[in-house]
Amino acid sequence: MPDHPAPLTPAGLRALALRTLGPRTPLRTALGRMGFVQADPIRAPARAQDLTLMQRVRGYRAGDLERLYPALDAEEDMLPNYGFVTRAVQALLHPREVGQSPLEREHPELLDAVRALVSERAEVHPREVAAELGRGRVVNAWGGQSAATTRALDLLHRRGEVRVTRRVSGVRLYGPAPHLAALRADPLPTPERVRGTVHLLAALYGPLPEASLGYLVTLSRFGLPHLHGELRGALRVAVREELTGARVDGVRYVWPAGWDAQALPTPRGVRIVGPFDPLVWDRRRFAHLHGWTYRFEAYTPPPNRQFGYYALPVFQAERAVGWANLRVEGGELRADVRLVPGVRETAALGRGLEAELGRYRGFLGLEDPVLAG
């Protein structure tokens, strides 16, 4: 792995990590640049995908991705996690070989019936499929109950036999996926698929500790379940020959070779980012570069929470200085902002927070934000 020509400090790595934000662009440009945006259904104060795009898209409003999705170069799919990918990235993921599921064993004829129904129509709602083909209920991946037909749609989507056409009130609607059928007939070469995936992860989440990039590649078994060994091989080649690296405080970091760590603008202002944003996704990097441990606690029992239900990290310039819990009450945005020990509440930080909360107000379509005491 080629080493960076000049020594880097944690501050330099923090500035390099902020490269993921950059100037705000149109939505299509941001999606194309990122390639993958992680999704999450919790809305506090907005869904994860909207929080991520709000920081990168000019004039973005919560829900724009869902509203504009049918006209975008975007597909719902799985890479290291569930989210939205461009079709160029989706071409790396398919054809996807998925083993037989319990649903097929319990309802062997159901998948064929669902396939036939989807092929007859441009778009189907899960309720519509259940009404015509209902076969009772099954346990879903989270331990809850789902209609067997809905589970069949999910499985066909994971296999690339159907696509998500759009969402209505958060519910996925499905339709035929001829572009994925074409990939099954004529896929990209496997070396191109796995190398492209590793480099995508390095660019989206970098600079990363080598161990964290390895973890992302391991998670990508969800997107490329039958190519996990090939992915590990592509990771070894990338780390050894293709990515740039540097050791900072004894931790080996990697990032794309084309990045110039010496030509970055000085980070300024305040940003409040979502818990799944590429800037904070890797908790190992976060703790090393910012000196404190951030946790996502939505699923932690309330008495055990340190940060809150859906704490959003707060950045001033390149440093994470605290966290904010944002909620909407009575048409207003209320912000409970906490700073880590040692961070002073300066006038510049206060002005930056007010400006950032103003951006959130526009993002959410609300009146002036109210800072909670």
CSV table of N, CA, C and O in Angstrom, one decimal, residues 211-278:
chain,number,residue,atom,x,y,z
A,211,ALA,N,-8.9,-2.0,9.9
A,211,ALA,CA,-9.8,-3.0,10.6
A,211,ALA,C,-11.2,-2.6,10.3
A,211,ALA,O,-12.1,-3.5,10.1
A,212,SER,N,-11.5,-1.3,10.2
A,212,SER,CA,-12.9,-0.9,9.9
A,212,SER,C,-13.3,-1.1,8.5
A,212,SER,O,-14.4,-1.5,8.2
A,213,LEU,N,-12.4,-0.9,7.6
A,213,LEU,CA,-12.7,-1.3,6.2
A,213,LEU,C,-12.9,-2.8,6.1
A,213,LEU,O,-13.8,-3.2,5.4
A,214,GLY,N,-12.1,-3.6,6.8
A,214,GLY,CA,-12.4,-5.0,6.8
A,214,GLY,C,-13.7,-5.4,7.4
A,214,GLY,O,-14.4,-6.3,6.9
A,215,TYR,N,-14.2,-4.6,8.4
A,215,TYR,CA,-15.5,-4.9,8.9
A,215,TYR,C,-16.6,-4.5,7.9
A,215,TYR,O,-17.6,-5.3,7.8
A,216,LEU,N,-16.4,-3.4,7.2
A,216,LEU,CA,-17.4,-3.1,6.2
A,216,LEU,C,-17.5,-4.1,5.1
A,216,LEU,O,-18.5,-4.5,4.6
A,217,VAL,N,-16.3,-4.7,4.7
A,217,VAL,CA,-16.3,-5.7,3.7
A,217,VAL,C,-17.0,-7.0,4.2
A,217,VAL,O,-17.8,-7.7,3.5
A,218,THR,N,-16.8,-7.3,5.5
A,218,THR,CA,-17.5,-8.4,6.1
A,218,THR,C,-19.0,-8.2,6.1
A,218,THR,O,-19.8,-9.1,5.8
A,219,LEU,N,-19.5,-6.9,6.4
A,219,LEU,CA,-20.9,-6.6,6.4
A,219,LEU,C,-21.5,-6.8,5.0
A,219,LEU,O,-22.6,-7.1,4.8
A,220,SER,N,-20.6,-6.6,4.0
A,220,SER,CA,-21.1,-6.6,2.6
A,220,SER,C,-21.4,-8.0,2.1
A,220,SER,O,-21.8,-8.2,1.0
A,221,ARG,N,-21.3,-9.0,3.0
A,221,ARG,CA,-21.8,-10.3,2.7
A,221,ARG,C,-23.3,-10.3,2.5
A,221,ARG,O,-23.9,-11.1,1.9
A,222,PHE,N,-24.0,-9.2,3.1
A,222,PHE,CA,-25.4,-9.1,2.8
A,222,PHE,C,-25.7,-8.7,1.4
A,222,PHE,O,-26.7,-9.1,0.8
A,223,GLY,N,-24.8,-7.9,0.8
A,223,GLY,CA,-25.0,-7.4,-0.6
A,223,GLY,C,-24.5,-8.4,-1.6
A,223,GLY,O,-25.0,-8.6,-2.7
A,224,LEU,N,-23.4,-9.1,-1.2
A,224,LEU,CA,-22.7,-10.1,-2.1
A,224,LEU,C,-22.5,-11.4,-1.3
A,224,LEU,O,-21.4,-11.8,-1.1
A,225,PRO,N,-23.6,-12.1,-1.0
A,225,PRO,CA,-23.4,-13.2,0.0
A,225,PRO,C,-22.6,-14.4,-0.6
A,225,PRO,O,-21.9,-15.0,0.2
A,226,HIS,N,-22.6,-14.6,-1.9
A,226,HIS,CA,-21.9,-15.7,-2.5
A,226,HIS,C,-20.5,-15.3,-2.9
A,226,HIS,O,-19.7,-16.1,-3.5
A,227,LEU,N,-20.1,-14.0,-2.7
A,227,LEU,CA,-18.7,-13.6,-3.2
A,227,LEU,C,-17.9,-13.1,-2.0
A,227,LEU,O,-17.0,-12.3,-2.2
A,228,HIS,N,-18.2,-13.6,-0.8
A,228,HIS,CA,-17.5,-13.0,0.4
A,228,HIS,C,-16.0,-13.3,0.3
A,228,HIS,O,-15.2,-12.5,0.7
A,229,GLY,N,-15.7,-14.5,-0.1
A,229,GLY,CA,-14.3,-14.9,-0.2
A,229,GLY,C,-13.5,-14.0,-1.2
A,229,GLY,O,-12.4,-13.5,-1.0
A,230,GLU,N,-14.2,-13.8,-2.3
A,230,GLU,CA,-13.6,-12.9,-3.4
A,230,GLU,C,-13.5,-11.5,-2.9
A,230,GLU,O,-12.5,-10.8,-3.2
A,231,LEU,N,-14.5,-11.0,-2.1
A,231,LEU,CA,-14.4,-9.7,-1.5
A,231,LEU,C,-13.2,-9.5,-0.6
A,231,LEU,O,-12.4,-8.5,-0.6
A,232,ARG,N,-12.9,-10.5,0.3
A,232,ARG,CA,-11.8,-10.5,1.1
A,232,ARG,C,-10.5,-10.5,0.3
A,232,ARG,O,-9.5,-9.7,0.7
A,233,GLY,N,-10.4,-11.2,-0.8
A,233,GLY,CA,-9.3,-11.2,-1.6
A,233,GLY,C,-9.0,-9.8,-2.2
A,233,GLY,O,-7.9,-9.3,-2.3
A,234,ALA,N,-10.1,-9.2,-2.7
A,234,ALA,CA,-10.0,-7.8,-3.3
A,234,ALA,C,-9.6,-6.8,-2.2
A,234,ALA,O,-8.9,-5.9,-2.5
A,235,LEU,N,-10.1,-7.0,-1.0
A,235,LEU,CA,-9.6,-6.1,0.1
A,235,LEU,C,-8.1,-6.2,0.3
A,235,LEU,O,-7.4,-5.2,0.5
A,236,ARG,N,-7.6,-7.4,0.3
A,236,ARG,CA,-6.2,-7.6,0.6
A,236,ARG,C,-5.4,-6.9,-0.5
A,236,ARG,O,-4.3,-6.3,-0.3
A,237,VAL,N,-5.8,-7.1,-1.8
A,237,VAL,CA,-5.1,-6.4,-2.9
A,237,VAL,C,-5.2,-4.9,-2.8
A,237,VAL,O,-4.2,-4.2,-3.0
A,238,ALA,N,-6.4,-4.4,-2.5
A,238,ALA,CA,-6.5,-2.9,-2.4
A,238,ALA,C,-5.6,-2.4,-1.3
A,238,ALA,O,-5.0,-1.3,-1.5
A,239,VAL,N,-5.6,-3.0,-0.1
A,239,VAL,CA,-4.8,-2.5,1.0
A,239,VAL,C,-3.3,-2.6,0.7
A,239,VAL,O,-2.5,-1.7,1.0
A,240,ARG,N,-2.9,-3.6,0.0
A,240,ARG,CA,-1.5,-3.8,-0.3
A,240,ARG,C,-1.0,-3.0,-1.5
A,240,ARG,O,0.1,-2.5,-1.5
A,241,GLU,N,-1.9,-2.7,-2.5
A,241,GLU,CA,-1.4,-2.2,-3.7
A,241,GLU,C,-2.1,-0.9,-4.2
A,241,GLU,O,-1.5,-0.2,-5.0
A,242,GLU,N,-3.4,-0.7,-3.8
A,242,GLU,CA,-4.2,0.3,-4.5
A,242,GLU,C,-4.5,1.5,-3.7
A,242,GLU,O,-4.7,2.6,-4.2
A,243,LEU,N,-4.8,1.4,-2.4
A,243,LEU,CA,-5.2,2.5,-1.6
A,243,LEU,C,-3.9,3.2,-1.0
A,243,LEU,O,-2.9,2.6,-0.9
A,244,THR,N,-4.1,4.4,-0.6
A,244,THR,CA,-3.1,5.2,0.1
A,244,THR,C,-3.3,4.9,1.6
A,244,THR,O,-4.4,4.7,2.1
A,245,GLY,N,-2.2,4.9,2.4
A,245,GLY,CA,-2.3,4.7,3.8
A,245,GLY,C,-1.3,5.5,4.6
A,245,GLY,O,-0.4,6.1,4.1
A,246,ALA,N,-1.6,5.5,5.9
A,246,ALA,CA,-0.7,6.2,6.9
A,246,ALA,C,-1.0,5.6,8.3
A,246,ALA,O,-2.1,5.3,8.6
A,247,ARG,N,0.0,5.6,9.1
A,247,ARG,CA,-0.2,5.2,10.5
A,247,ARG,C,-0.2,6.5,11.4
A,247,ARG,O,0.7,7.3,11.3
A,248,VAL,N,-1.3,6.6,12.1
A,248,VAL,CA,-1.5,7.8,13.0
A,248,VAL,C,-1.8,7.3,14.4
A,248,VAL,O,-2.7,6.5,14.6
A,249,ASP,N,-0.9,7.7,15.3
A,249,ASP,CA,-1.1,7.2,16.7
A,249,ASP,C,-1.1,5.6,16.8
A,249,ASP,O,-1.8,5.1,17.6
A,250,GLY,N,-0.4,5.0,15.9
A,250,GLY,CA,-0.3,3.6,15.9
A,250,GLY,C,-1.4,2.9,15.2
A,250,GLY,O,-1.5,1.6,15.1
A,251,VAL,N,-2.4,3.6,14.6
A,251,VAL,CA,-3.5,3.1,13.9
A,251,VAL,C,-3.3,3.2,12.4
A,251,VAL,O,-3.0,4.3,11.9
A,252,ARG,N,-3.4,2.2,11.6
A,252,ARG,CA,-3.2,2.2,10.2
A,252,ARG,C,-4.5,2.6,9.5
A,252,ARG,O,-5.5,2.0,9.6
A,253,TYR,N,-4.5,3.7,8.8
A,253,TYR,CA,-5.6,4.3,8.0
A,253,TYR,C,-5.4,4.0,6.6
A,253,TYR,O,-4.3,4.0,6.1
A,254,VAL,N,-6.5,3.9,5.8
A,254,VAL,CA,-6.5,3.8,4.4
A,254,VAL,C,-7.5,4.7,3.8
A,254,VAL,O,-8.6,5.0,4.4
A,255,TRP,N,-7.3,5.1,2.5
A,255,TRP,CA,-8.2,5.9,1.8
A,255,TRP,C,-7.9,5.9,0.3
A,255,TRP,O,-6.8,5.4,-0.1
A,256,PRO,N,-8.7,6.3,-0.6
A,256,PRO,CA,-8.4,6.2,-2.1
A,256,PRO,C,-7.2,7.0,-2.4
A,256,PRO,O,-6.9,8.0,-1.9
A,257,ALA,N,-6.4,6.4,-3.4
A,257,ALA,CA,-5.1,7.0,-3.8
A,257,ALA,C,-5.3,8.3,-4.4
A,257,ALA,O,-4.3,9.1,-4.3
A,258,GLY,N,-6.4,8.7,-4.9
A,258,GLY,CA,-6.6,9.9,-5.6
A,258,GLY,C,-6.8,11.1,-4.7
A,258,GLY,O,-6.8,12.3,-5.2
A,259,TRP,N,-7.0,10.9,-3.4
A,259,TRP,CA,-7.3,12.0,-2.5
A,259,TRP,C,-6.0,12.7,-2.2
A,259,TRP,O,-5.0,12.1,-1.9
A,260,ASP,N,-6.1,14.0,-2.1
A,260,ASP,CA,-4.9,14.9,-1.7
A,260,ASP,C,-5.2,15.4,-0.3
A,260,ASP,O,-6.0,16.4,-0.2
A,261,ALA,N,-4.6,14.8,0.6
A,261,ALA,CA,-4.8,15.2,2.0
A,261,ALA,C,-4.2,16.6,2.4
A,261,ALA,O,-4.5,17.1,3.4
A,262,GLN,N,-3.3,17.1,1.5
A,262,GLN,CA,-2.7,18.4,1.7
A,262,GLN,C,-3.4,19.6,1.1
A,262,GLN,O,-3.1,20.7,1.3
A,263,ALA,N,-4.5,19.3,0.3
A,263,ALA,CA,-5.1,20.4,-0.4
A,263,ALA,C,-6.6,20.5,0.0
A,263,ALA,O,-7.4,20.8,-0.9
A,264,LEU,N,-6.9,20.3,1.2
A,264,LEU,CA,-8.2,20.4,1.7
A,264,LEU,C,-8.5,21.8,2.3
A,264,LEU,O,-7.6,22.4,3.0
A,265,PRO,N,-9.7,22.4,2.1
A,265,PRO,CA,-10.0,23.7,2.7
A,265,PRO,C,-10.1,23.5,4.2
A,265,PRO,O,-10.4,22.4,4.8
A,266,THR,N,-9.8,24.6,4.9
A,266,THR,CA,-10.0,24.6,6.4
A,266,THR,C,-11.4,24.4,6.8
A,266,THR,O,-12.3,25.2,6.4
A,267,PRO,N,-11.8,23.4,7.6
A,267,PRO,CA,-13.2,23.2,7.9
A,267,PRO,C,-13.7,24.3,8.8
A,267,PRO,O,-13.0,24.8,9.7
A,268,ARG,N,-14.9,24.8,8.5
A,268,ARG,CA,-15.5,25.9,9.3
A,268,ARG,C,-17.0,25.5,9.6
A,268,ARG,O,-17.6,24.7,9.0
A,269,GLY,N,-17.5,26.3,10.6
A,269,GLY,CA,-19.0,26.2,10.8
A,269,GLY,C,-19.3,25.0,11.7
A,269,GLY,O,-18.5,24.3,12.2
A,270,VAL,N,-20.6,24.8,11.9
A,270,VAL,CA,-21.2,23.8,12.7
A,270,VAL,C,-22.1,22.9,11.8
A,270,VAL,O,-22.9,23.4,11.0
A,271,ARG,N,-22.0,21.6,12.0
A,271,ARG,CA,-22.8,20.6,11.4
A,271,ARG,C,-23.4,19.7,12.5
A,271,ARG,O,-22.7,19.2,13.4
A,272,ILE,N,-24.6,19.3,12.3
A,272,ILE,CA,-25.3,18.3,13.1
A,272,ILE,C,-25.7,17.2,12.2
A,272,ILE,O,-26.5,17.3,11.3
A,273,VAL,N,-25.0,16.0,12.4
A,273,VAL,CA,-25.2,14.9,11.4
A,273,VAL,C,-25.9,13.7,12.1
A,273,VAL,O,-25.9,13.5,13.3
A,274,GLY,N,-26.5,12.9,11.2
A,274,GLY,CA,-27.2,11.7,11.7
A,274,GLY,C,-26.3,10.6,12.1
A,274,GLY,O,-25.1,10.6,11.8
A,275,PRO,N,-26.8,9.7,12.9
A,275,PRO,CA,-26.0,8.6,13.5
A,275,PRO,C,-25.4,7.6,12.5
A,275,PRO,O,-24.5,6.9,12.8
A,276,PHE,N,-26.0,7.6,11.3
A,276,PHE,CA,-25.6,6.7,10.2
A,276,PHE,C,-24.8,7.4,9.1
A,276,PHE,O,-24.6,6.8,8.0
A,277,ASP,N,-24.6,8.7,9.3
A,277,ASP,CA,-23.8,9.4,8.3
A,277,ASP,C,-22.4,8.8,8.1
A,277,ASP,O,-21.8,8.4,9.1
A,278,PRO,N,-21.9,8.8,6.9
A,278,PRO,CA,-20.5,8.3,6.7
A,278,PRO,C,-19.5,9.0,7.6
A,278,PRO,O,-18.4,8.4,7.9
